[in-house]
Structure formats: structure tokens, C-alpha cells
Short mmCIF file of C-alpha atoms and ligand atoms in Angstrom, two decimals:
data_model
loop_
_atom_site.label_atom_id
_atom_site.label_comp_id
_atom_site.label_asym_id
_atom_site.label_seq_id
_atom_site.Cartn_x
_atom_site.Cartn_y
_atom_site.Cartn_z
CA UNK A 1 -17.52 -18.36 0.24
CA UNK A 2 -19.27 -21.80 1.80
CA UNK A 3 -17.25 -24.11 3.66
CA UNK A 4 -17.67 -25.99 0.25
CA UNK A 5 -16.04 -23.54 -1.55
CA UNK A 6 -13.18 -21.87 -0.34
CA UNK A 7 -12.36 -18.40 -2.10
CA UNK A 8 -9.33 -18.77 -4.78
CA UNK A 9 -6.79 -16.58 -3.98
CA UNK A 10 -4.10 -14.75 -5.97
CA UNK A 11 -1.51 -13.17 -4.17
CA UNK A 12 0.65 -10.43 -5.41
CA UNK A 13 3.89 -9.81 -3.87
CA UNK A 14 3.68 -12.56 -1.63
CA UNK A 15 7.31 -12.69 -0.69
CA UNK A 16 6.91 -9.30 0.52
CA UNK A 17 6.28 -7.51 4.11
CA UNK A 18 1.94 -7.54 3.19
CA UNK A 19 2.10 -11.55 1.15
CA UNK A 20 3.92 -12.90 3.79
CA UNK A 21 1.08 -11.39 6.77
CA UNK A 22 -1.69 -12.68 4.02
CA UNK A 23 -0.17 -16.12 3.94
CA UNK A 24 -0.54 -15.97 7.73
CA UNK A 25 -3.89 -15.37 8.02
CA UNK A 26 -5.01 -17.55 4.84
CA UNK A 27 -2.98 -20.42 6.92
CA UNK A 28 -5.09 -19.86 9.61
CA UNK A 29 -8.13 -20.19 7.82
CA UNK A 30 -7.95 -23.78 5.02
CA UNK A 31 -11.27 -23.82 4.49
CA UNK A 32 -12.27 -20.50 3.52
CA UNK A 33 -8.92 -19.90 1.35
CA UNK A 34 -7.21 -21.78 -1.73
CA UNK A 35 -4.35 -20.09 -3.09
CA UNK A 36 -4.52 -20.04 -6.81
CA UNK A 37 -1.59 -17.95 -7.38
CA UNK A 38 1.94 -16.94 -5.74
CA UNK A 39 3.82 -13.85 -7.28
CA UNK A 40 7.15 -12.23 -6.55
CA UNK A 41 9.64 -9.89 -8.05
CA UNK A 42 13.36 -12.12 -7.83
CA UNK A 43 13.23 -13.80 -4.72
CA UNK A 44 13.61 -17.59 -5.91
CA UNK A 45 13.91 -19.12 -2.32
CA UNK A 46 11.22 -17.32 -0.56
CA UNK A 47 8.94 -17.96 -3.45
CA UNK A 48 9.44 -21.84 -3.64
CA UNK A 49 9.74 -21.98 -0.06
CA UNK A 50 6.00 -20.59 -0.21
CA UNK A 51 4.76 -22.93 -2.98
CA UNK A 52 6.08 -26.05 -0.81
CA UNK A 53 3.63 -25.04 1.80
CA UNK A 54 0.89 -23.40 -0.06
CA UNK A 55 0.66 -25.28 -3.27
CA UNK A 56 -0.74 -22.79 -5.54
CA UNK A 57 -1.68 -23.84 -9.74
CA UNK A 58 0.64 -21.12 -10.37
CA UNK A 59 3.57 -18.88 -9.92
CA UNK A 60 4.89 -15.88 -11.16
CA UNK A 61 8.56 -14.36 -11.13
CA UNK A 62 8.25 -10.87 -12.53
CA UNK A 63 12.28 -11.26 -13.14
CA UNK A 64 12.03 -13.79 -16.62
CA UNK A 65 15.50 -15.24 -15.34
CA UNK A 66 14.30 -15.74 -12.01
CA UNK A 67 11.55 -17.48 -13.59
CA UNK A 68 13.74 -19.99 -15.01
CA UNK A 69 15.84 -20.87 -11.61
CA UNK A 70 12.54 -21.10 -10.19
CA UNK A 71 10.96 -23.84 -12.51
CA UNK A 72 14.05 -25.73 -11.89
CA UNK A 73 14.10 -25.22 -8.38
CA UNK A 74 10.43 -26.36 -8.29
CA UNK A 75 10.76 -29.47 -10.57
CA UNK A 76 11.60 -32.03 -7.88
CA UNK A 77 9.74 -29.35 -4.83
CA UNK A 78 6.61 -29.16 -6.31
CA UNK A 79 6.32 -30.35 -10.12
CA UNK A 80 2.29 -29.32 -9.89
CA UNK A 81 2.97 -25.42 -9.84
CA UNK A 82 2.93 -23.96 -13.68
CA UNK A 83 5.59 -21.16 -13.76
CA UNK A 84 4.81 -17.96 -15.25
CA UNK A 85 7.06 -14.56 -16.31
CA UNK A 86 7.01 -10.96 -16.56
CA UNK A 87 4.50 -8.65 -16.54
CA UNK A 88 2.12 -10.54 -18.22
CA UNK A 89 1.95 -13.56 -15.69
CA UNK A 90 0.88 -11.04 -13.10
CA UNK A 91 -1.79 -9.92 -15.44
CA UNK A 92 -2.87 -13.32 -15.97
CA UNK A 93 -2.92 -14.10 -12.60
CA UNK A 94 -4.93 -11.20 -11.16
CA UNK A 95 -7.53 -12.07 -13.54
CA UNK A 96 -8.02 -15.84 -13.68
CA UNK A 97 -11.59 -17.73 -13.49
CA UNK A 98 -10.31 -19.38 -10.84
CA UNK A 99 -9.81 -16.53 -8.59
CA UNK A 100 -12.07 -14.84 -6.32
CA UNK A 101 -9.59 -12.55 -4.44
CA UNK A 102 -6.73 -10.53 -5.07
CA UNK A 103 -4.07 -9.13 -2.89
CA UNK A 104 -2.64 -6.16 -4.15
CA UNK A 105 0.78 -6.48 -2.07
CA UNK A 106 3.40 -5.29 -4.62
CA UNK A 107 5.17 -2.41 -3.86
CA UNK A 108 4.75 0.82 -6.28
CA UNK A 109 4.13 1.38 -10.31
CA UNK A 110 4.92 -2.21 -10.87
CA UNK A 111 1.74 -3.11 -9.03
CA UNK A 112 -0.75 -0.79 -11.19
CA UNK A 113 -1.17 -3.28 -14.36
CA UNK A 114 -1.77 -6.42 -12.36
CA UNK A 115 -3.81 -4.58 -10.04
CA UNK A 116 -5.91 -2.60 -12.26
CA UNK A 117 -6.31 -5.99 -14.22
CA UNK A 118 -7.96 -7.64 -11.09
CA UNK A 119 -9.95 -4.54 -11.15
CA UNK A 120 -11.22 -4.55 -14.56
CA UNK A 121 -11.98 -8.69 -14.26
CA UNK A 122 -14.43 -8.09 -11.49
CA UNK A 123 -12.13 -9.62 -8.17
CA UNK A 124 -12.58 -8.69 -4.81
CA UNK A 125 -9.57 -5.92 -4.49
CA UNK A 126 -7.80 -6.22 -1.02
CA UNK A 127 -5.67 -3.26 -1.91
CA UNK A 128 -2.48 -2.73 -0.48
CA UNK A 129 -0.65 -1.01 -3.18
CA UNK A 130 -1.59 2.26 -2.57
CA UNK A 131 1.04 3.65 -5.48
CA UNK A 132 -1.59 2.00 -8.08
CA UNK A 133 -4.37 4.22 -7.00
CA UNK A 134 -2.46 7.29 -6.39
CA UNK A 135 -1.10 6.90 -9.90
CA UNK A 136 -4.23 5.96 -11.57
CA UNK A 137 -7.64 7.35 -8.97
CA UNK A 138 -10.39 7.93 -11.91
CA UNK A 139 -9.28 5.08 -14.09
CA UNK A 140 -8.84 2.34 -11.33
CA UNK A 141 -12.38 3.58 -9.47
CA UNK A 142 -14.31 3.50 -13.29
CA UNK A 143 -12.50 -0.26 -13.55
CA UNK A 144 -14.30 -0.69 -10.11
CA UNK A 145 -17.37 0.77 -10.93
CA UNK A 146 -17.97 -0.94 -14.35
CA UNK A 147 -16.88 -4.61 -13.42
CA UNK A 148 -18.62 -4.66 -10.35
CA UNK A 149 -14.94 -5.34 -9.05
CA UNK A 150 -15.58 -4.96 -4.75
CA UNK A 151 -12.40 -2.77 -3.54
CA UNK A 152 -11.23 -3.31 0.31
CA UNK A 153 -8.49 -1.30 1.06
CA UNK A 154 -5.35 -2.81 3.53
CA UNK A 155 -3.57 -0.06 4.06
CA UNK A 156 -4.44 0.56 7.94
CA UNK A 157 -5.81 4.21 7.97
CA UNK A 158 -8.11 3.55 5.19
CA UNK A 159 -9.40 -0.25 5.98
CA UNK A 160 -9.85 1.97 10.02
CA UNK A 161 -12.05 4.37 7.93
CA UNK A 162 -14.21 1.77 6.17
CA UNK A 163 -14.59 0.10 9.55
CA UNK A 164 -15.87 3.30 10.99
CA UNK A 165 -18.39 3.64 8.04
CA UNK A 166 -22.08 2.39 7.53
CA UNK A 167 -21.78 -1.49 7.27
CA UNK A 168 -23.86 -0.81 3.56
CA UNK A 169 -20.62 1.76 2.76
CA UNK A 170 -18.49 0.65 -0.75
CA UNK A 171 -15.51 2.47 -1.21
CA UNK A 172 -15.84 4.66 -4.50
CA UNK A 173 -18.79 6.86 -2.79
CA UNK A 174 -19.02 10.03 -1.10
CA UNK A 175 -19.86 8.39 2.54
CA UNK A 176 -23.46 10.57 3.96
CA UNK A 177 -22.73 12.35 6.81
CA UNK A 178 -19.39 12.73 7.13
CA UNK A 179 -17.83 15.89 8.30
CA UNK A 180 -14.19 14.70 7.62
CA UNK A 181 -12.06 12.02 8.26
CA UNK A 182 -8.35 12.08 10.03
CA UNK A 183 -5.43 9.51 9.21
CA UNK A 184 -3.35 8.80 11.61
CA UNK A 185 0.34 8.51 11.31
CA UNK A 186 3.25 7.84 13.53
CA UNK A 187 5.75 10.46 12.72
CA UNK A 188 8.46 7.68 11.57
CA UNK A 189 11.42 7.24 13.47
CA UNK A 190 12.54 10.79 13.08
CA UNK A 191 9.59 12.77 14.69
CA UNK A 192 12.08 14.06 17.45
CA UNK A 193 15.24 14.17 15.69
CA UNK A 194 16.80 17.72 15.80
CA UNK A 195 16.09 18.82 11.59
CA UNK A 196 19.29 19.69 11.40
CA UNK A 197 20.27 15.97 12.04
CA UNK A 198 17.92 14.81 9.05
CA UNK A 199 20.86 15.00 6.31
CA UNK A 200 22.59 12.90 7.94
CA UNK A 201 20.48 9.79 8.54
CA UNK A 202 21.21 6.71 7.37
CA UNK A 203 18.88 3.86 5.03
CA UNK A 204 18.99 1.57 8.23
CA UNK A 205 17.71 4.68 10.78
CA UNK A 206 15.20 5.59 8.36
CA UNK A 207 13.70 1.32 8.01
CA UNK A 208 13.96 1.28 11.75
CA UNK A 209 10.17 1.93 12.11
CA UNK A 210 9.24 2.67 15.75
CA UNK A 211 5.79 0.81 15.49
CA UNK A 212 5.51 -1.58 12.28
CA UNK A 213 7.86 -4.01 10.42
CA UNK A 214 7.16 -2.96 6.61
CA UNK A 215 9.36 -3.09 3.45
CA UNK A 216 12.29 -0.71 2.86
CA UNK A 217 10.37 2.06 0.62
CA UNK A 218 6.91 2.35 2.43
CA UNK A 219 9.56 2.28 5.89
CA UNK A 220 11.41 5.80 4.14
CA UNK A 221 7.97 6.95 2.87
CA UNK A 222 6.84 6.84 6.70
CA UNK A 223 10.31 8.64 7.91
CA UNK A 224 9.44 11.31 4.91
CA UNK A 225 5.73 11.37 5.47
CA UNK A 226 5.53 10.92 1.70
CA UNK A 227 3.20 7.15 2.97
CA UNK A 228 1.06 9.96 4.48
CA UNK A 229 0.86 12.15 1.56
CA UNK A 230 0.04 9.25 -0.79
CA UNK A 231 -2.59 8.01 1.53
CA UNK A 232 -4.43 11.13 1.52
CA UNK A 233 -4.71 11.15 -1.84
CA UNK A 234 -5.68 7.14 -1.57
CA UNK A 235 -8.26 8.07 0.71
CA UNK A 236 -9.74 11.12 -1.72
CA UNK A 237 -10.28 8.15 -4.31
CA UNK A 238 -11.26 5.86 -2.00
CA UNK A 239 -13.88 7.49 0.12
CA UNK A 240 -14.35 10.04 -2.69
CA UNK A 241 -13.74 13.18 -0.47
CA UNK A 242 -12.12 16.75 -0.80
CA UNK A 243 -8.79 17.81 0.73
CA UNK A 244 -10.75 19.57 3.11
CA UNK A 245 -12.36 17.02 4.41
CA UNK A 246 -9.13 14.93 5.01
CA UNK A 247 -6.77 15.98 8.12
CA UNK A 248 -3.43 14.02 9.04
CA UNK A 249 -3.13 13.63 12.83
CA UNK A 250 0.21 12.53 14.04
CA UNK A 251 -0.66 9.87 16.50
CA UNK A 252 2.99 7.98 17.60
CA UNK A 253 1.47 5.01 19.58
CA UNK A 254 -0.17 3.77 16.01
CA UNK A 255 -3.43 2.61 18.23
CA UNK A 256 -5.87 4.59 16.41
CA UNK A 257 -5.48 3.39 12.73
CA UNK A 258 -8.02 6.42 11.79
CA UNK A 259 -10.93 8.54 12.54
CA UNK A 260 -14.34 9.57 11.10
CA UNK A 261 -15.91 12.88 12.38
CA UNK A 262 -20.11 12.75 11.46
CA UNK A 263 -22.00 15.91 11.49
CA UNK A 264 -23.43 15.21 14.44
CA UNK A 265 -20.18 15.47 16.53
CA UNK A 266 -19.48 11.91 16.90
CA UNK A 267 -15.86 10.87 16.28
CA UNK A 268 -15.27 6.75 15.38
CA UNK A 269 -12.23 5.73 15.79
CA UNK A 270 -10.62 1.96 14.68
CA UNK A 271 -8.23 0.95 17.68
CA UNK A 272 -5.86 -2.12 17.29
CA UNK A 273 -2.07 -3.22 18.18
CA UNK A 274 0.02 -1.98 15.32
CA UNK A 275 0.07 -5.49 13.18
CA UNK A 276 -1.17 -5.41 9.59
CA UNK A 277 -2.70 -8.99 10.26
CA UNK A 278 -5.59 -6.77 11.10
CA UNK A 279 -6.65 -4.75 8.10
CA UNK A 280 -5.93 -8.31 6.38
CA UNK A 281 -8.51 -10.53 7.76
CA UNK A 282 -10.75 -7.89 7.92
CA UNK A 283 -10.53 -7.41 3.80
CA UNK A 284 -10.18 -11.47 3.62
CA UNK A 285 -13.26 -11.98 5.99
CA UNK A 286 -15.51 -9.25 5.23
CA UNK A 287 -18.38 -9.34 5.83
CA UNK A 288 -17.70 -11.52 8.51
CA UNK A 289 -14.87 -11.38 11.17
CA UNK A 290 -11.87 -13.88 11.35
CA UNK A 291 -9.03 -14.57 13.70
CA UNK A 292 -6.38 -13.12 12.55
CA UNK A 293 -3.38 -13.88 14.74
CA UNK A 294 -2.50 -10.48 16.29
CA UNK A 295 -2.14 -10.44 20.05
CA UNK A 296 -5.11 -8.57 21.92
CA UNK A 297 -4.97 -4.79 22.98
CA UNK A 298 -3.80 -3.82 26.54
CA UNK A 299 -5.30 -0.27 26.85
CA UNK A 300 -3.88 -0.33 30.14
CA UNK A 301 -0.32 -1.24 29.05
CA UNK A 302 -0.37 1.06 26.42
CA UNK A 303 -1.81 4.02 29.13
CA UNK A 304 -1.71 7.05 26.98
CA UNK A 305 -2.77 7.83 23.53
CA UNK A 306 -1.05 11.53 22.22
CA UNK A 307 -1.48 13.52 19.24
CA UNK A 308 0.10 16.20 17.57
CA UNK A 309 -0.24 17.90 14.48
CA UNK A 310 2.69 16.99 11.66
CA UNK A 311 5.77 19.98 11.54
CA UNK A 312 5.57 20.98 7.80
CA UNK A 313 9.44 21.83 8.09
CA UNK A 314 10.01 18.64 9.44
CA UNK A 315 8.25 16.59 6.50
CA UNK A 316 8.15 18.60 3.19
CA UNK A 317 7.04 15.89 1.64
CA UNK A 318 3.20 15.85 3.20
CA UNK A 319 2.55 19.41 1.32
CA UNK A 320 4.04 17.88 -2.08
CA UNK A 321 1.77 15.33 -2.20
CA UNK A 322 -1.33 17.97 -1.26
CA UNK A 323 -0.21 20.33 -3.70
CA UNK A 324 -0.13 17.75 -6.51
CA UNK A 325 -3.20 15.76 -5.76
CA UNK A 326 -4.92 19.78 -5.76
CA UNK A 327 -3.35 20.12 -9.39
CA UNK A 328 -5.00 16.78 -10.22
CA UNK A 329 -4.73 14.93 -13.46
CA UNK A 330 -0.78 12.86 -13.90
CA UNK A 331 0.52 15.22 -11.26
CA UNK A 332 -0.16 12.52 -8.21
CA UNK A 333 1.67 10.11 -11.06
CA UNK A 334 4.40 12.11 -11.55
CA UNK A 335 4.74 12.78 -7.62
CA UNK A 336 4.62 9.04 -7.27
CA UNK A 337 7.45 8.01 -9.56
CA UNK A 338 10.08 10.55 -8.54
CA UNK A 339 9.38 9.64 -5.68
CA UNK A 340 10.06 5.84 -6.27
CA UNK A 341 13.07 7.00 -7.89
CA UNK A 342 14.17 9.15 -5.10
CA UNK A 343 14.05 6.54 -2.43
CA UNK A 344 15.80 4.22 -4.25
CA UNK A 345 18.34 6.83 -4.44
CA UNK A 346 18.60 7.40 -0.87
CA UNK A 347 18.66 3.36 -0.09
CA UNK A 348 21.61 2.98 -2.33
CA UNK A 349 23.18 6.10 -0.53
CA UNK A 350 23.43 8.03 -3.76
CA UNK A 351 21.33 10.84 -1.74
CA UNK A 352 20.82 11.87 1.60
CA UNK A 353 17.73 11.96 3.19
CA UNK A 354 16.93 15.43 2.95
CA UNK A 355 16.98 15.36 -0.60
CA UNK A 356 14.42 13.03 -1.64
CA UNK A 357 12.03 15.92 -1.48
CA UNK A 358 14.15 18.10 -3.66
CA UNK A 359 14.05 15.47 -6.43
CA UNK A 360 10.40 15.14 -5.97
CA UNK A 361 9.96 19.08 -6.43
CA UNK A 362 12.38 19.65 -8.66
CA UNK A 363 10.55 17.12 -11.07
CA UNK A 364 7.21 18.38 -10.60
CA UNK A 365 8.26 22.07 -11.85
CA UNK A 366 10.02 20.23 -14.77
CA UNK A 367 7.25 17.43 -15.73
CA UNK A 368 4.34 18.91 -17.37
CA UNK A 369 1.15 17.35 -16.20
CA UNK A 370 -1.86 15.82 -18.44
CA UNK A 371 -5.68 15.05 -17.63
CA UNK A 372 -5.90 11.45 -17.27
CA UNK A 373 -7.96 10.36 -20.63
CA UNK A 374 -5.67 6.85 -20.97
CA UNK A 375 -3.42 4.51 -18.85
CA UNK A 376 -1.02 5.53 -21.54
CA UNK A 377 -0.94 8.84 -20.66
CA UNK A 378 -0.18 8.06 -16.89
CA UNK A 379 2.40 5.39 -17.92
CA UNK A 380 4.45 7.87 -20.44
CA UNK A 381 4.12 10.72 -17.69
CA UNK A 382 5.30 8.00 -15.16
CA UNK A 383 8.30 7.42 -17.59
CA UNK A 384 8.88 11.36 -18.23
CA UNK A 385 9.10 11.93 -14.40
CA UNK A 386 11.41 9.17 -13.49
CA UNK A 387 13.83 10.14 -16.50
CA UNK A 388 13.66 14.02 -15.07
CA UNK A 389 14.28 12.56 -11.52
CA UNK A 390 16.94 10.78 -12.57
CA UNK A 391 18.74 13.46 -14.29
CA UNK A 392 18.38 15.73 -11.41
CA UNK A 393 20.16 13.21 -8.84
CA UNK A 394 22.64 12.53 -11.47
CA UNK A 395 23.50 16.60 -12.22
CA UNK A 396 23.51 16.86 -8.16
CA UNK A 397 20.75 19.94 -8.71
CA UNK A 398 18.97 17.74 -5.66
CA UNK A 399 21.43 18.41 -3.49
CA UNK A 400 22.48 22.05 -3.97
CA UNK A 401 18.38 22.71 -4.08
P1 NAD B 501 8.12 -5.06 0.39
O1 NAD B 501 8.88 -4.08 -0.44
O2 NAD B 501 8.33 -6.22 1.73
O3 NAD B 501 7.26 -6.26 -0.46
C1 NAD B 501 6.99 -6.00 -2.15
C2 NAD B 501 6.49 -7.43 -2.95
O4 NAD B 501 6.44 -6.70 -4.17
C3 NAD B 501 7.59 -8.68 -3.13
O5 NAD B 501 6.91 -9.69 -2.87
C4 NAD B 501 8.12 -8.00 -4.50
O6 NAD B 501 8.73 -9.49 -5.16
C5 NAD B 501 7.36 -7.65 -5.22
N1 NAD B 501 7.88 -6.97 -6.01
C6 NAD B 501 8.44 -5.86 -5.97
N2 NAD B 501 8.67 -4.65 -7.44
C7 NAD B 501 7.98 -5.66 -8.16
C8 NAD B 501 8.25 -5.82 -9.46
N3 NAD B 501 8.84 -4.57 -10.29
N4 NAD B 501 7.49 -6.77 -10.29
C9 NAD B 501 6.78 -7.39 -9.43
N5 NAD B 501 7.00 -7.40 -8.42
C10 NAD B 501 7.45 -6.95 -7.55
O7 NAD B 501 7.13 -4.03 0.27
P2 NAD B 501 5.51 -4.17 1.30
O8 NAD B 501 5.61 -3.40 2.71
O9 NAD B 501 5.14 -5.62 1.64
O10 NAD B 501 4.43 -2.88 0.53
C11 NAD B 501 3.94 -3.98 -0.63
C12 NAD B 501 2.87 -2.91 -0.67
O11 NAD B 501 1.45 -2.41 0.78
C13 NAD B 501 3.46 -1.03 -0.84
O12 NAD B 501 2.73 0.03 -1.65
C14 NAD B 501 3.14 -0.40 0.44
O13 NAD B 501 3.13 1.24 0.23
C15 NAD B 501 1.61 -1.33 0.73
N6 NAD B 501 1.31 -1.25 2.41
C16 NAD B 501 1.93 -1.61 2.99
C17 NAD B 501 2.45 -1.98 4.25
C18 NAD B 501 3.49 -3.01 5.22
O14 NAD B 501 2.90 -2.72 6.57
N7 NAD B 501 4.11 -3.42 5.26
C19 NAD B 501 1.22 -1.43 5.71
C20 NAD B 501 0.31 -0.34 4.22
C21 NAD B 501 0.25 -0.34 2.81
MG1 MG B 502 -1.09 3.47 6.09
#
């Protein structure tokens, strides 16, 4: 986009951690980007404040009551902003003509339909919403190819890998000359806690990530390492690689964001401070480099970089995710749905931290896996998995498993 034609941007999930970081980068480049639509689930005041500042054409509230309140709020503050509501409103602003880039920053399965709509409309899709790809991998990648969308990962590991691949590489193809990719993981807040203490950890402790400030769901996923499990699946779809060529490496400093090992023995890594504005600005500016606002990395201050292999006894969710990926079909969608229900229950203090993996394992055992022939099949298995996970929590099975 030239200076005369700033790129039109829709931010799905603008009130979240990724959304706020994206607006921070956008605000640094008013000549490059124009906000067309902002969306949120239910945080009226936060979205209203963003509307006043960025003056989008549309604001969408997924919750219809919240949309009515937003409309009242904006009546005096930003009367030119048109308010839409519900899942249809999200899909509409992901695909409209004035939009060039869509930041897919909604958390969880709720992001699937609008993220897919952006791919089907041939947009540049900046993908943070990994759950959408985990659920619908083959359909999503097919939509990207068929509709000429540009899929750029925002997840820091996948963005790092893209940066370590040749300039002409586009996600979806298997990269040439690559022996393996290595996804780094911090290990979360409980990396060194005695395993027998994990059952007693609180949501606040689980959400206190040592290196990143993120939404509550992904923070818990980082503590269980389900996040890395979802990212292995995400990497499989994005980079067209089998499980044997994707490794997970614990790296507590979160300075190396991931690595690519080539056939000649060279290993390329992308480094930077743990600040999501770096991968976000990479995806927004691509193929150019633009200012992100992130602080400069001081390697002398970091001093040491450590690496460890993840302990399967501490992080059972990682093996559940890789097994679901190898099963294929709707197994990753079932895994994802069970995880969303279990994490929510943990955050509401209805189950222990250590029951999260039990809920997911029992749900995977109970739910039939189908071939991914359509979106309907994925959504049906997502719904069945949620029902099974709720049942498992309600009956107390996960506690005794
Ligand atoms: P968050 O909880 O901070 O924000 C989530 C956003 O999604 C909010 O704007 C919320 O309004 C919206 N949302 C939630 N439920 C919704 C629903 N039912 N319908 C419509 N909108 C809904 O989450 P986050 O940390 O910003 O994460 C967003 C996505 O980015 C997740 O998929 C996460 O895995 C991924 N991601 C986040 C980070 C990070 O640093 N935060 C890093 C890598 C990837
Ligand atoms: Mg990540």
C-alpha cells in the first residue's frame, strides 16, 4: 500500500492483549494503516474508547446486549461509527471490500468463522487465533490457496520461523532444504515447581507468566504447555511439515523465538525481546520492516541462553496434542474444545490445574473422530466435545481420573 492508500485493517478482538498491541503499532504508522473495523466480545467501555481514538467505520460486539449499550455510548462520542453485532457482524467486517488486512486476534473457537471469512475473502490474514487453524487446518489452508489470501503468522514462534525461511516462502508449502523446525517454549510459571505442588496452584499463579503478558486462556495454556501442543499443530499446517520434523525446546528466557535447521547443518534463529509488537509489526509491514515500538534487545544484559527438553510428566498436555495431531481428522478440534472448557473451569476454580489434562484425555476417549469434510463436521465435533467435557467435569470424573 502506498502512502496515498493506507491499508484498511479490521481487528478481530481489538480489546484483547493482541488487539491492544496491534493498535499500538498501527498508531505509530497513521500513513500506512487505516482502521476499518474494531471488534470485541462484551467490553463496551474499552471498545468505545478505541472507537473514539481510531474512528473506525464499524464496531462489532459479539454480544448483542453489549452492542446495544455500545451504540448508546457512541451516540455522542463517535456518531459516525456503525455498530454491528453477533457472529454475523464479525464475519461481515472480516470480508468487506474496504479491508485489506485482518488481524485474527479473537481467542478460541469463537474466532474460527470470522478468521475463515477473511481467508475466503482473499485478505492478508494476520493469524494470532491459533485455535482456528488447529480446528480447521485443511479447510483453512485450502481457503487461503483458493482465494489467494496471504497468511502471515503472528504467533511469535511461527512468525520467527517465517522470518528464518527464504524471502519467497509462503505458508502452506513445505519449505525446501529444511531438516526440522524447533519451536521454543518458556515452560511457563511452573517450570521448576515440584510436580506434586501443581494440583494446588491458583488461576492467578497460572496467569502470572514469567516473560509475556497475555490473555488468561493462553496464559493457562502456557502453564500446561497445551499452548505449545496447539502450536505444533499450527506449525504442521502452516509449514506443511510432519510431526517428525517439528521439535519443542524449552528456553526459559524467551529470547530465541524459534529456529529452522537446514540440510547443510545451518540453524537460523529469530531473536528479540518478548514483545508481541515485534511479530505483529512484521506481519503488518511485511515485506518491509517497520517500527514496532519494542525495546532493543540487550544481549549483554541477557547474558545466558538456556535450553532444556520438556518433561512429559510435568506437561502431559503436550503429548495429548501431538497424539491428536497424529490421529488427524477432527481430533485436534475435539482436543481444542475440551481444552477451552477445562481451562475455563480451572479459571472459575471448579477444577484443579492438574484436572485440565484429565478432562481433555477423557473427552478424547469418549468422542468419535471424523474426517474433515466440511465446516459442519468440525463444528458438530466441537459441540460434542464441549458437551462431553462439561459432563466429565460435572460428574467429577476428571478429579478421580
Ligand atoms: P485476550 O483474552 O486478551 O483477548 C481476546 C479477544 O477476543 C478480546 O478482544 C475479546 O473481546 C475477544 N473475544 C473473546 N471471546 C469472544 C467471542 N466469543 N466472540 C468474539 N470475540 C471474542 O486474548 P489474547 O491473549 O489477545 O489472545 C488472542 C489470540 O491470540 C489467542 O488465540 C491466543 O492464543 C493468540 N496469541 C496471543 C498471544 C499473546 O501474547 N497474547 C501470543 C500468541 C498468540
Ligand atoms: Mg506462541
